[in-house]
Amino acid sequence: GRPCVGLVLSGGGARGFAHAGVLKVLETLGVRIDVVTGTSMGSMVGGAYAAGYTAEEIERIVLSVDWDQMLAVRPERELLPWRRKAEDFQGLSSAAIEITADGRARLPKAIVPSQELDIFLMRHTGIVSMVEDLSYLSIPFAASATDLITGERIVMQKNCTLGTAMRASMSVPGAFAPLNVGDHMLVDGGLVDNLPVELAREMGADVIIAVNVGTPLSGRDELQSVVGVMAQMVNILTEQNVRRSIRSLGDRDILITPDLTGLSSTDFKKSADIIRAGETAAQTHAEALERLARPRAEWAAWDAERRNLITEAPKRTEHVISAMRVEGNDMVTPERVIAATGIPLNKPVTNEEVEQGARRVWAEGYFSSLKYRFEPGPGSTEVLVLEPQEREEGYSTVRIGGSLETDFEENNNYNVIFSHTWHLLNSWGAEWRNEAAFGDQHRFLTEFYQPIGPNTNWFVELEGSYERTPFDIYRGGEPIMRWRNEVLDGHVMFGREFPGLGHAGVMGGWLRTKAKREIGVSDMDYEQGVVSTGYLGGQMVFDTLDDVDFPTKGYLFSAEGLVTEADADGRSPYIFMAEALVPWSVGPWTALLQVEKGRSTQPDAFRLGGAFNMAGVPAGRWTGSDYDYASIALARRFATPLLENTPIWVGGRLEAGRAYNGSDPGWSESGDDKWRSSASAYVGLDSVIGPLYLIFGRTRNEGSALYFVWGHPH
């Protein structure tokens, strides 16, 4: 005699957190739910409840999510291979245009990679992963998805896990990549059925409790940009099918529409407010909901049974993995995938360590995502099965970057960089990178990187480059000549990568250097001539910084040097450069210490001056064969309501340094080895187009300057 009660939860992005608040009221009142359907975020919350999670547990999970990590456009920097980390210092964009093996340009399938979402779903639904017919969950459940090819609604219930159903239903087009399931390419179900009332009826529901948290249509004032117009197009499709669903509701059904004014589908960090709004909205319908409530003892017995899958399933926080197996890979060898995880065999590892291992494989860049599962192994051990989604063999990427520095007067410097990399040239992970930079510094580079084996950290790198860097000669505080250093270099490096830390290697090659006057008085030339010689050298970089522009943790230690063949006087020319950069953070405050040292037999090899290298004077104010520099900065991170997801840094910096030529001709200032000092204050914005700075600095006995900087400063 009791009606079958169906709970229908709509999609709505972050607004869907309101569903957790509604569930809290349903549990308080003792409403028994017999079937659950959901779309997008509604499938996440509804699926979790159907699997046996309580409203309080769902709320706790939502509030504990690190949304910055979940929605990051790339892996955490600490996990990246050293070659990708090195590109950060060149100011290259995180996003890339992909070129297929047949030469077609292809934009990314999504803004946000799905790896963190996949890990989240594996963590919270893995406990019921043995269920592949979701009508056999504690509460029968189904999610709606959209077939991107046919435009049809696809019901995610049979022959799929709960995690797969959730992932398909919430694949917002453009945000997350479509999910391929069989012959279907699935995206967010909100496009065709955002409030799946009909689906709940098909599952036997007599009475519907529908919760609609969809984003309402925008007004005229909000449709003044391409982004606003495109969002409205999606909302129109969603709103039309939601209205059809609402019209199908009968007198016995209950429609709950939380007041989410001022809360958007992207307000993930306002989850507590959104949950409260859902709870408040459900409480206003308490009288109608109470008519569906069951006696407390009956409801409690049902709820205990509902939670069986969660409470009785073994919760393993540690695993002893006896073997690993890779499925679904074609190009990258299984040995390389397994080695990248860094997970030891036959030793206890936690769930968090397994998740971090999956992230390390993803960060290698060969896979768009990686899923995993556990299978029984010998004795009490387990087999870890890795399921990587491999990128196309021989694909390549194009990335663009640059930098700009101006003091709003005569000193303006810029660089534009184009980088093209061919990836996965063979099963060992070879790649070929080409780079061109124009502006203040001209640079052309080609390099081929080849790991020596499928699962080794040893590598060989062949590189050829041409670089042209201008510098000014000063006298009496004024520039009197402009010269340029030209370097043509070719070398081979044999090295070893230290995963998560960096690399070190030795190299041998040939170079040709020349210093040439561009502008200035001809009778003051001190032409260095052309030097063409072989050399031996070494390179070491250990980099664990979390960010190269606004670091808060980690460190950077680098050293590089070379020595050439002896010249006619029996001397062996050389150049050496070392740098250390260490941040310390307490709460929103970060202190940053930086030390650099360079020595060379080549005049004017190093430059000192500029916004981040002795603020208050023009870039390259001093040049020399000897270089010393140190700075300490203190900055505070702020979050403002206007730019909630764009941190603002306000800080100051003290600097000391010198650059001079030990063999100065006497008529310039380049032989002055006096230390210089400066102080500066700055505001920095970690924006979507790269770092932006406004800096005021003063160098003692030299002057002051106001700078605007875009791009990486180092």
XYZ file of C-alpha atoms in Angstrom:
714
model
C 0.000 0.000 0.000
C 3.024 2.346 0.126
C 3.772 4.320 -3.073
C 7.149 3.892 -4.763
C 9.039 7.125 -4.106
C 11.496 8.348 -6.709
C 14.153 10.958 -6.003
C 15.140 12.985 -9.089
C 18.204 15.229 -8.831
C 19.034 17.670 -11.607
C 22.354 18.859 -12.930
C 23.671 22.314 -12.204
C 27.393 22.193 -11.564
C 28.331 23.464 -8.126
C 24.682 24.385 -7.522
C 24.107 20.618 -7.312
C 25.666 20.563 -3.854
C 22.211 21.691 -2.701
C 21.112 18.069 -3.181
C 23.134 17.108 -0.108
C 21.126 19.610 1.941
C 17.848 18.156 0.642
C 18.996 14.641 1.584
C 19.704 15.798 5.142
C 16.071 16.889 5.510
C 14.751 13.670 3.932
C 16.761 11.631 6.462
C 15.565 13.797 9.354
C 11.940 13.346 8.328
C 12.349 9.615 7.664
C 11.458 9.619 3.965
C 12.264 6.294 2.338
C 13.540 6.554 -1.235
C 12.874 3.629 -3.574
C 14.550 4.735 -6.830
C 17.022 7.487 -7.618
C 17.790 9.179 -10.927
C 20.206 12.013 -11.520
C 22.024 14.051 -14.102
C 25.510 15.560 -13.919
C 26.112 16.700 -10.325
C 22.752 15.144 -9.472
C 24.154 11.782 -10.587
C 27.143 12.266 -8.288
C 25.046 13.001 -5.195
C 22.202 10.649 -6.091
C 24.540 7.810 -7.037
C 26.410 8.152 -3.751
C 23.152 8.003 -1.788
C 21.943 5.005 -3.782
C 25.222 3.222 -3.041
C 24.751 3.652 0.699
C 26.410 6.909 1.695
C 24.529 9.055 4.215
C 23.708 12.719 3.651
C 26.271 13.667 6.300
C 28.970 11.591 4.592
C 28.159 13.164 1.218
C 28.347 16.630 2.748
C 31.692 15.814 4.368
C 33.093 14.558 1.039
C 31.948 17.697 -0.798
C 33.430 20.025 1.803
C 36.766 18.179 1.809
C 37.427 18.365 -1.948
C 40.435 20.434 -3.035
C 38.741 22.168 -5.954
C 41.924 23.869 -7.126
C 43.448 20.437 -7.622
C 40.269 18.878 -9.029
C 39.886 21.576 -11.705
C 43.580 22.186 -12.455
C 44.431 22.341 -16.156
C 47.586 20.263 -15.699
C 49.237 17.990 -13.099
C 50.850 19.435 -10.005
C 54.185 20.863 -11.065
C 56.115 18.698 -8.618
C 55.023 15.599 -10.580
C 56.060 16.821 -14.036
C 59.111 15.391 -15.830
C 62.122 17.688 -15.748
C 61.739 18.642 -19.408
C 58.210 19.999 -18.850
C 59.356 21.846 -15.738
C 62.162 23.494 -17.722
C 59.630 24.884 -20.196
C 57.940 26.842 -17.391
C 60.995 29.084 -17.120
C 60.557 30.053 -20.767
C 57.065 31.384 -20.166
C 55.333 28.890 -22.452
C 51.574 28.508 -22.077
C 50.139 25.515 -20.240
C 47.597 24.950 -22.997
C 48.778 23.546 -26.312
C 47.493 23.038 -29.822
C 47.814 19.368 -30.715
C 48.963 18.299 -34.174
C 47.897 14.792 -35.179
C 50.206 12.321 -36.936
C 48.645 13.255 -40.294
C 49.291 16.976 -39.746
C 45.864 18.197 -38.625
C 45.672 20.867 -35.912
C 43.408 19.916 -33.042
C 42.426 21.923 -29.977
C 42.177 20.065 -26.651
C 38.968 18.084 -26.118
C 38.460 19.772 -22.784
C 39.690 22.608 -20.603
C 40.018 20.429 -17.508
C 41.730 17.010 -17.668
C 39.635 14.215 -16.177
C 42.429 12.554 -14.178
C 41.597 14.119 -10.804
C 37.891 13.461 -11.368
C 38.667 9.836 -12.241
C 40.740 9.447 -9.063
C 37.929 11.015 -7.014
C 35.376 8.608 -8.482
C 37.643 5.586 -7.987
C 38.219 6.598 -4.373
C 34.539 6.959 -3.479
C 32.820 4.427 -5.765
C 35.468 1.708 -5.889
C 33.853 0.072 -2.881
C 30.813 -0.847 -5.068
C 32.734 -1.375 -8.306
C 31.691 -5.032 -8.371
C 28.114 -3.900 -9.170
C 27.704 -3.463 -12.929
C 23.916 -3.279 -12.943
C 23.042 -0.169 -10.934
C 19.497 -1.377 -10.334
C 21.153 -3.727 -7.799
C 22.612 -0.935 -5.671
C 21.046 -0.439 -2.251
C 18.585 1.848 -4.025
C 18.056 1.243 -7.760
C 19.823 4.042 -9.606
C 20.201 5.377 -13.143
C 21.904 8.426 -14.611
C 21.237 10.219 -17.869
C 23.962 11.015 -20.392
C 23.935 12.407 -23.933
C 25.331 10.648 -26.993
C 27.334 13.390 -28.670
C 27.049 11.652 -32.058
C 23.290 10.999 -32.188
C 22.031 13.523 -29.650
C 20.028 10.807 -27.889
C 19.620 10.247 -24.184
C 21.632 7.271 -22.934
C 20.567 5.650 -19.671
C 23.587 4.683 -17.601
C 22.491 1.685 -15.566
C 23.254 -1.660 -17.217
C 26.766 -2.965 -17.934
C 28.523 -0.083 -16.219
C 29.939 0.764 -12.822
C 28.691 3.622 -10.685
C 31.886 5.571 -11.372
C 31.414 5.192 -15.135
C 27.787 6.362 -14.899
C 28.759 9.427 -12.890
C 31.680 10.273 -15.168
C 29.541 10.046 -18.317
C 26.635 12.019 -16.898
C 28.743 14.961 -15.759
C 31.077 15.317 -18.769
C 30.200 18.963 -19.344
C 31.053 19.698 -23.008
C 34.249 21.683 -23.223
C 35.028 21.328 -19.517
C 35.612 17.553 -19.408
C 36.389 15.309 -22.375
C 33.616 12.999 -23.640
C 33.642 9.462 -22.264
C 33.713 6.639 -24.807
C 31.518 3.728 -23.728
C 31.056 1.110 -26.418
C 29.945 2.874 -29.587
C 28.785 5.942 -27.674
C 30.646 9.204 -27.113
C 28.984 10.455 -23.952
C 28.705 13.943 -22.492
C 26.615 15.668 -19.832
C 23.048 14.365 -19.714
C 21.758 17.866 -19.036
C 21.682 18.558 -22.766
C 18.714 16.207 -23.218
C 17.389 15.324 -19.753
C 18.615 17.538 -16.933
C 15.765 16.591 -14.583
C 15.149 12.891 -15.394
C 11.577 12.547 -14.121
C 10.511 10.248 -16.973
C 13.443 7.935 -16.218
C 12.282 7.618 -12.587
C 8.776 6.767 -13.797
C 10.234 4.084 -16.081
C 11.932 2.596 -13.005
C 8.574 2.325 -11.224
C 8.245 5.563 -9.265
C 4.663 6.516 -8.298
C 5.589 9.712 -6.484
C 8.418 12.000 -7.488
C 10.539 14.246 -5.285
C 12.296 16.407 -7.882
C 15.074 18.827 -6.990
C 15.889 21.398 -9.677
C 19.129 23.362 -9.295
C 19.681 24.215 -12.953
C 21.100 27.603 -13.888
C 18.329 30.018 -14.978
C 18.611 31.865 -18.269
C 20.767 35.004 -18.186
C 19.448 38.517 -18.737
C 20.466 40.891 -21.495
C 23.190 42.536 -19.431
C 24.931 39.175 -18.905
C 25.075 38.376 -22.627
C 27.765 40.831 -23.659
C 30.580 38.346 -24.260
C 31.261 35.203 -26.281
C 31.471 33.178 -23.073
C 28.106 34.514 -21.891
C 26.417 33.781 -25.210
C 27.811 30.231 -25.418
C 26.751 29.503 -21.828
C 23.280 30.783 -22.640
C 23.026 28.425 -25.614
C 23.666 25.434 -23.350
C 21.287 26.796 -20.702
C 18.508 27.152 -23.310
C 18.808 23.473 -24.238
C 18.829 22.507 -20.577
C 15.974 24.779 -19.583
C 13.713 23.485 -22.356
C 13.989 19.847 -21.277
C 13.674 20.826 -17.597
C 10.393 22.622 -18.310
C 9.069 19.498 -20.017
C 9.987 17.441 -16.970
C 8.349 19.901 -14.590
C 5.150 19.934 -16.670
C 4.989 16.153 -16.305
C 4.814 16.352 -12.520
C 1.449 15.525 -10.926
C -0.389 16.736 -7.853
C 1.215 14.108 -5.626
C 4.724 14.995 -6.752
C 6.974 17.478 -4.954
C 9.211 19.995 -6.718
C 11.986 21.568 -4.635
C 13.771 24.560 -6.151
C 16.455 25.951 -3.803
C 17.024 29.694 -3.805
C 20.528 29.894 -5.254
C 20.495 33.560 -6.188
C 24.047 34.814 -6.588
C 25.464 31.278 -6.679
C 26.645 29.994 -10.042
C 27.451 26.574 -11.443
C 31.161 27.334 -10.951
C 31.014 28.370 -7.273
C 32.621 25.158 -6.062
C 34.290 26.887 -3.133
C 30.901 28.025 -1.801
C 29.715 24.482 -1.233
C 28.720 25.078 2.400
C 26.402 27.951 1.423
C 24.869 25.900 -1.401
C 24.248 22.899 0.864
C 22.493 25.182 3.376
C 20.310 26.585 0.600
C 19.218 23.050 -0.330
C 18.430 22.247 3.291
C 16.391 25.430 3.684
C 14.425 24.753 0.507
C 13.573 21.192 1.580
C 12.418 22.398 4.990
C 9.834 24.643 3.333
C 8.308 21.467 1.849
C 8.437 19.588 5.153
C 4.643 19.198 5.413
C 4.372 17.556 1.986
C 7.450 15.415 2.577
C 6.166 14.180 5.938
C 3.245 12.525 4.126
C 5.853 10.230 2.544
C 7.709 9.535 5.793
C 7.785 6.102 7.405
C 7.666 5.260 11.110
C 11.080 5.928 12.618
C 11.890 2.319 13.499
C 10.893 1.130 10.026
C 12.953 3.869 8.347
C 15.972 3.161 10.561
C 15.889 -0.546 9.669
C 15.627 0.301 5.976
C 18.465 2.840 6.217
C 20.736 0.327 7.953
C 20.060 -2.171 5.157
C 20.609 0.552 2.547
C 24.050 1.187 3.930
C 25.101 -2.485 3.809
C 27.175 -2.180 0.642
C 29.180 0.620 2.240
C 29.402 -0.620 5.842
C 29.998 -4.315 5.118
C 32.381 -3.967 2.169
C 36.040 -4.329 3.163
C 37.643 -0.912 3.455
C 41.305 -1.476 2.646
C 43.466 1.491 3.503
C 46.645 -0.441 2.713
C 47.534 -2.841 -0.069
C 50.390 -5.258 -0.623
C 50.807 -5.335 -4.380
C 52.476 -8.461 -5.698
C 52.283 -7.501 -9.383
C 51.175 -4.770 -11.751
C 49.566 -5.200 -15.138
C 48.926 -2.628 -17.876
C 45.895 -2.921 -20.145
C 44.928 -0.868 -23.186
C 48.350 0.533 -24.120
C 49.773 0.213 -27.629
C 52.761 2.541 -27.924
C 54.261 3.058 -24.474
C 55.734 -0.130 -23.055
C 54.133 -1.600 -19.912
C 57.546 -1.483 -18.220
C 57.682 2.294 -18.645
C 54.155 2.758 -17.284
C 54.848 0.579 -14.261
C 58.186 2.283 -13.550
C 56.532 5.713 -13.676
C 54.154 4.842 -10.815
C 57.021 4.580 -8.343
C 54.959 2.005 -6.398
C 57.050 -0.738 -4.723
C 56.034 -4.385 -4.948
C 55.466 -6.650 -1.947
C 55.444 -3.734 0.481
C 52.428 -2.071 2.123
C 51.193 1.019 0.210
C 48.266 3.269 1.092
C 45.397 4.306 -1.150
C 46.914 7.781 -1.283
C 50.230 6.375 -2.519
C 48.441 4.454 -5.272
C 46.575 7.614 -6.296
C 49.835 9.543 -6.383
C 51.355 6.804 -8.528
C 48.494 7.209 -11.015
C 49.129 10.955 -11.058
C 52.814 10.386 -11.806
C 51.972 8.246 -14.837
C 49.515 10.874 -16.071
C 52.070 13.643 -15.552
C 54.466 11.892 -17.953
C 52.268 13.358 -20.690
C 51.766 10.186 -22.739
C 48.207 9.568 -21.493
C 45.083 11.709 -21.279
C 44.061 9.819 -18.131
C 44.789 6.660 -16.194
C 42.358 4.487 -14.271
C 43.247 1.561 -12.066
C 41.651 -1.293 -10.193
C 42.681 -4.041 -7.788
C 42.361 -7.760 -8.422
C 43.071 -10.602 -5.977
C 46.655 -11.824 -5.972
C 48.479 -14.723 -4.340
C 47.722 -15.063 -0.648
C 46.591 -11.761 0.818
C 48.261 -9.676 -1.888
C 46.648 -7.822 -4.767
C 47.373 -7.143 -8.428
C 47.210 -3.499 -9.476
C 45.737 -3.188 -12.977
C 46.548 0.068 -14.764
C 44.278 1.219 -17.604
C 45.900 4.206 -19.354
C 44.140 6.098 -22.120
C 47.043 6.518 -24.534
C 47.565 9.548 -26.731
C 48.054 9.133 -30.468
C 51.417 7.801 -31.624
C 53.674 10.534 -33.015
C 51.394 13.381 -31.955
C 52.913 16.810 -31.526
C 52.057 20.010 -29.701
C 52.536 23.697 -30.382
C 52.855 26.101 -27.471
C 53.258 29.861 -27.502
C 54.618 32.127 -24.807
C 56.512 35.289 -24.165
C 57.281 38.139 -21.823
C 57.182 41.937 -21.693
C 58.956 44.419 -19.455
C 58.619 48.210 -19.693
C 59.510 51.136 -17.444
C 57.102 53.393 -19.384
C 60.040 55.390 -20.733
C 62.795 54.338 -23.130
C 63.425 50.834 -21.875
C 61.067 48.236 -23.301
C 61.953 44.571 -23.667
C 59.876 41.752 -25.051
C 60.208 38.166 -26.207
C 57.845 35.926 -28.153
C 58.452 32.170 -28.094
C 57.112 29.404 -30.334
C 57.704 25.786 -29.352
C 56.851 22.619 -31.269
C 57.398 19.158 -29.816
C 56.936 15.733 -31.376
C 56.073 13.229 -28.669
C 56.138 9.437 -28.512
C 58.421 8.974 -31.487
C 59.142 5.468 -30.247
C 58.063 3.120 -27.477
C 60.806 4.361 -25.170
C 59.375 7.895 -25.143
C 61.652 9.815 -27.537
C 60.712 13.381 -28.438
C 61.978 16.097 -30.751
C 61.540 19.741 -29.752
C 62.068 22.883 -31.835
C 61.913 26.411 -30.518
C 62.122 29.940 -31.923
C 62.274 33.123 -29.833
C 62.189 36.694 -31.118
C 62.504 40.051 -29.448
C 65.112 41.284 -27.000
C 66.781 37.902 -27.352
C 66.823 35.806 -30.523
C 67.048 32.060 -30.081
C 66.632 29.037 -32.331
C 66.878 25.553 -30.910
C 66.377 21.962 -31.936
C 66.878 19.015 -29.612
C 66.233 15.296 -29.664
C 65.659 13.464 -26.389
C 65.957 9.679 -26.177
C 65.557 7.579 -23.009
C 67.969 4.643 -23.001
C 65.512 1.826 -22.509
C 61.816 1.361 -21.697
C 62.026 1.734 -17.917
C 65.308 3.496 -17.199
C 66.046 7.012 -15.982
C 69.124 7.350 -18.206
C 68.873 9.387 -21.400
C 70.784 10.920 -24.308
C 69.991 14.406 -25.617
C 71.290 15.997 -28.827
C 70.932 19.767 -29.126
C 71.773 22.482 -31.603
C 71.079 26.179 -30.976
C 71.799 29.728 -32.034
C 71.380 32.608 -29.594
C 71.855 36.362 -29.975
C 71.710 38.604 -26.906
C 72.240 42.398 -26.963
C 73.969 44.377 -24.211
C 74.822 48.023 -23.653
C 78.192 49.566 -22.746
C 77.897 52.436 -20.250
C 80.121 55.421 -19.449
C 79.184 58.171 -17.036
C 75.886 56.453 -16.355
C 74.818 56.652 -20.003
C 74.814 53.944 -22.706
C 77.420 54.713 -25.375
C 77.352 51.499 -27.416
C 75.171 48.491 -28.040
C 76.836 45.167 -28.688
C 75.542 41.668 -29.086
C 76.861 38.257 -28.131
C 76.236 35.484 -30.630
C 76.567 31.825 -29.705
C 76.219 28.861 -32.050
C 76.230 25.608 -30.088
C 75.917 21.894 -30.779
C 76.344 19.205 -28.150
C 75.320 15.790 -26.917
C 74.454 15.197 -23.258
C 74.405 11.893 -21.433
C 72.380 12.178 -18.255
C 70.097 10.724 -15.641
C 66.684 11.845 -14.509
C 65.852 11.810 -10.810
C 62.033 11.457 -10.816
C 60.309 14.290 -9.029
C 63.607 16.095 -8.435
C 65.440 16.922 -11.661
C 68.352 15.685 -13.732
C 72.118 15.759 -14.092
C 74.352 15.075 -17.055
C 77.692 15.511 -18.744
C 78.076 16.852 -22.262
C 80.537 17.447 -24.999
C 80.195 19.602 -28.078
C 81.338 22.464 -30.226
C 80.524 26.164 -30.075
C 81.235 29.358 -31.936
C 81.017 32.707 -30.127
C 81.310 36.272 -31.322
C 80.843 39.728 -29.800
C 79.818 42.339 -32.348
C 79.078 46.072 -32.108
C 75.635 47.150 -33.305
C 75.481 50.842 -32.337
C 78.131 53.205 -30.985
C 81.403 55.074 -31.552
C 83.702 53.051 -33.803
C 87.038 54.142 -32.286
C 86.040 52.485 -29.007
C 85.599 49.008 -30.489
C 87.111 46.150 -28.587
C 86.119 43.403 -30.998
C 86.566 40.011 -29.357
C 86.745 38.161 -32.639
C 85.334 34.758 -33.382
C 86.008 31.832 -31.068
C 85.330 28.389 -32.488
C 86.187 25.438 -30.272
C 85.174 22.117 -28.785
C 84.195 21.832 -25.125
C 83.261 19.558 -22.246
C 80.683 20.477 -19.664
C 78.043 19.442 -17.196
C 74.541 20.393 -16.116
C 72.552 19.787 -12.955
C 69.037 20.990 -12.127
C 67.008 19.993 -9.081
C 63.611 21.667 -9.152
C 60.685 20.920 -6.829
C 59.022 24.357 -6.908
C 55.238 24.285 -6.935
C 55.164 27.355 -9.207
C 57.915 29.254 -11.020
C 56.235 32.676 -10.850
C 54.787 32.692 -7.327
C 56.460 29.750 -5.544
C 55.349 28.851 -2.028
C 57.233 25.595 -1.451
C 59.979 23.427 -2.890
C 63.374 24.603 -4.106
C 65.479 25.183 -7.191
C 69.202 24.408 -7.358
C 70.909 24.572 -10.724
C 74.477 24.643 -11.991
C 75.880 24.534 -15.504
C 79.357 25.001 -16.858
C 81.744 24.201 -19.653
C 85.417 24.463 -20.427
C 86.815 24.704 -23.952
C 90.017 23.651 -25.617
C 93.113 25.650 -24.710
C 93.702 28.803 -26.789
C 96.987 30.042 -28.290
C 98.109 31.331 -24.885
C 97.518 27.968 -23.252
C 94.391 29.148 -21.391
C 91.150 27.192 -21.403
C 88.135 29.551 -21.717
C 85.172 28.627 -19.526
C 81.739 29.736 -18.355
C 79.919 28.735 -15.176
C 76.534 29.675 -13.693
C 74.793 28.527 -10.508
C 71.481 29.489 -8.911
C 69.573 28.666 -5.726
C 65.980 29.693 -5.026
C 64.155 28.664 -1.856
C 60.694 29.805 -0.670
C 59.309 29.483 2.871
C 55.604 29.885 3.559
C 53.523 30.401 6.688
C 49.831 30.827 6.004
C 49.386 33.481 3.278
C 52.960 34.787 3.747
C 55.900 33.622 1.648
C 59.560 34.569 1.914
C 61.811 33.898 -1.068
C 65.611 33.745 -1.040
C 67.501 33.774 -4.332
C 71.271 33.574 -4.918
C 73.070 33.515 -8.297
C 76.750 33.375 -9.239
C 78.443 33.354 -12.632
C 82.028 33.326 -13.870
C 83.374 33.339 -17.424
C 86.396 34.240 -19.508
C 83.997 35.789 -22.061
C 83.411 39.542 -21.508
C 79.822 40.656 -20.904
C 78.511 37.109 -20.577
C 76.121 38.081 -17.746
C 73.636 40.946 -17.322
C 72.392 42.744 -14.213
C 69.485 45.170 -14.079
C 65.733 45.215 -14.580
C 62.483 44.695 -12.716
C 63.514 41.387 -11.094
C 67.260 41.727 -11.321
C 68.070 45.070 -9.585
C 64.867 47.119 -9.864
C 65.344 50.819 -10.501
C 67.665 50.600 -13.521
C 67.165 49.428 -17.131
C 67.436 45.739 -18.017
C 71.101 44.889 -18.606
C 72.402 48.098 -16.981
C 75.610 46.264 -16.051
C 77.289 43.429 -17.937
C 80.391 41.407 -17.234
C 82.289 38.188 -17.126
C 81.830 38.050 -13.344
C 78.375 38.086 -11.791
C 77.034 37.930 -8.216
C 73.448 38.449 -7.126
C 71.274 37.861 -4.061
C 67.743 38.891 -3.099
C 65.183 38.278 -0.420
C 61.482 38.928 -0.904
C 58.451 38.812 1.368
C 54.941 38.695 -0.073
C 51.391 38.021 1.030
C 48.722 36.265 -0.959
C 45.246 37.820 -1.086
C 41.953 36.508 -2.441
C 39.352 39.111 -3.350
C 35.637 38.588 -4.111
C 36.153 40.099 -7.567
C 39.068 37.792 -8.418
C 38.339 34.827 -6.142
C 40.186 32.282 -8.257
C 43.001 34.653 -9.269
C 45.450 35.176 -6.396
C 46.961 38.627 -5.858
C 50.408 38.934 -4.308
C 51.649 42.084 -2.585
C 55.256 42.203 -1.452
C 58.676 43.766 -1.350
C 62.189 42.762 -2.346
C 65.739 43.691 -1.306
C 68.518 43.017 -3.835
C 72.305 43.218 -4.019
C 74.499 42.359 -6.952
C 77.317 43.199 -9.337
C 78.387 42.396 -12.897
C 81.786 43.447 -14.245
C 84.559 42.513 -16.637
C 87.864 41.635 -15.051
C 89.662 42.700 -18.245
C 87.853 45.988 -18.932
C 89.382 48.282 -21.621
C 89.269 51.209 -19.190
C 87.035 53.649 -21.035
C 83.725 52.004 -19.939
C 82.158 51.149 -16.585
C 82.297 47.413 -17.139
C 85.386 47.040 -14.957
C 83.663 48.474 -11.874
C 83.272 45.598 -9.417
C 81.306 47.642 -6.847
C 78.239 46.013 -5.289
C 74.866 47.625 -6.083
C 71.720 47.463 -3.953
C 68.049 48.121 -4.534
C 64.645 47.919 -2.876
C 61.300 47.426 -4.556
C 57.609 46.905 -3.887
C 55.298 45.015 -6.183
C 51.807 43.735 -6.849
C 51.531 40.449 -8.760
C 48.512 38.795 -10.347
C 48.550 35.066 -11.164
C 46.194 35.453 -14.127
C 44.941 33.071 -16.817
C 47.195 34.769 -19.399
C 50.275 34.453 -17.210
C 51.784 36.444 -14.358
C 51.278 40.227 -14.335
C 53.315 42.607 -12.173
C 53.421 46.282 -11.304
C 56.734 47.097 -9.619
C 58.337 50.225 -8.221
C 62.047 49.944 -7.446
C 64.971 52.161 -6.539
C 68.645 51.326 -6.961
C 70.934 53.226 -4.643
C 72.890 56.048 -6.362
C 71.353 55.131 -9.726
C 67.664 56.008 -9.860
C 64.162 54.609 -9.665
C 61.653 53.171 -12.080
C 58.078 51.943 -12.328
C 57.721 48.707 -14.302
C 54.948 46.707 -15.847
C 55.875 43.064 -16.455
C 54.000 40.248 -18.153
C 55.474 36.774 -18.211
C 58.082 34.848 -16.298
C 60.552 37.261 -14.662
C 63.648 35.073 -14.156
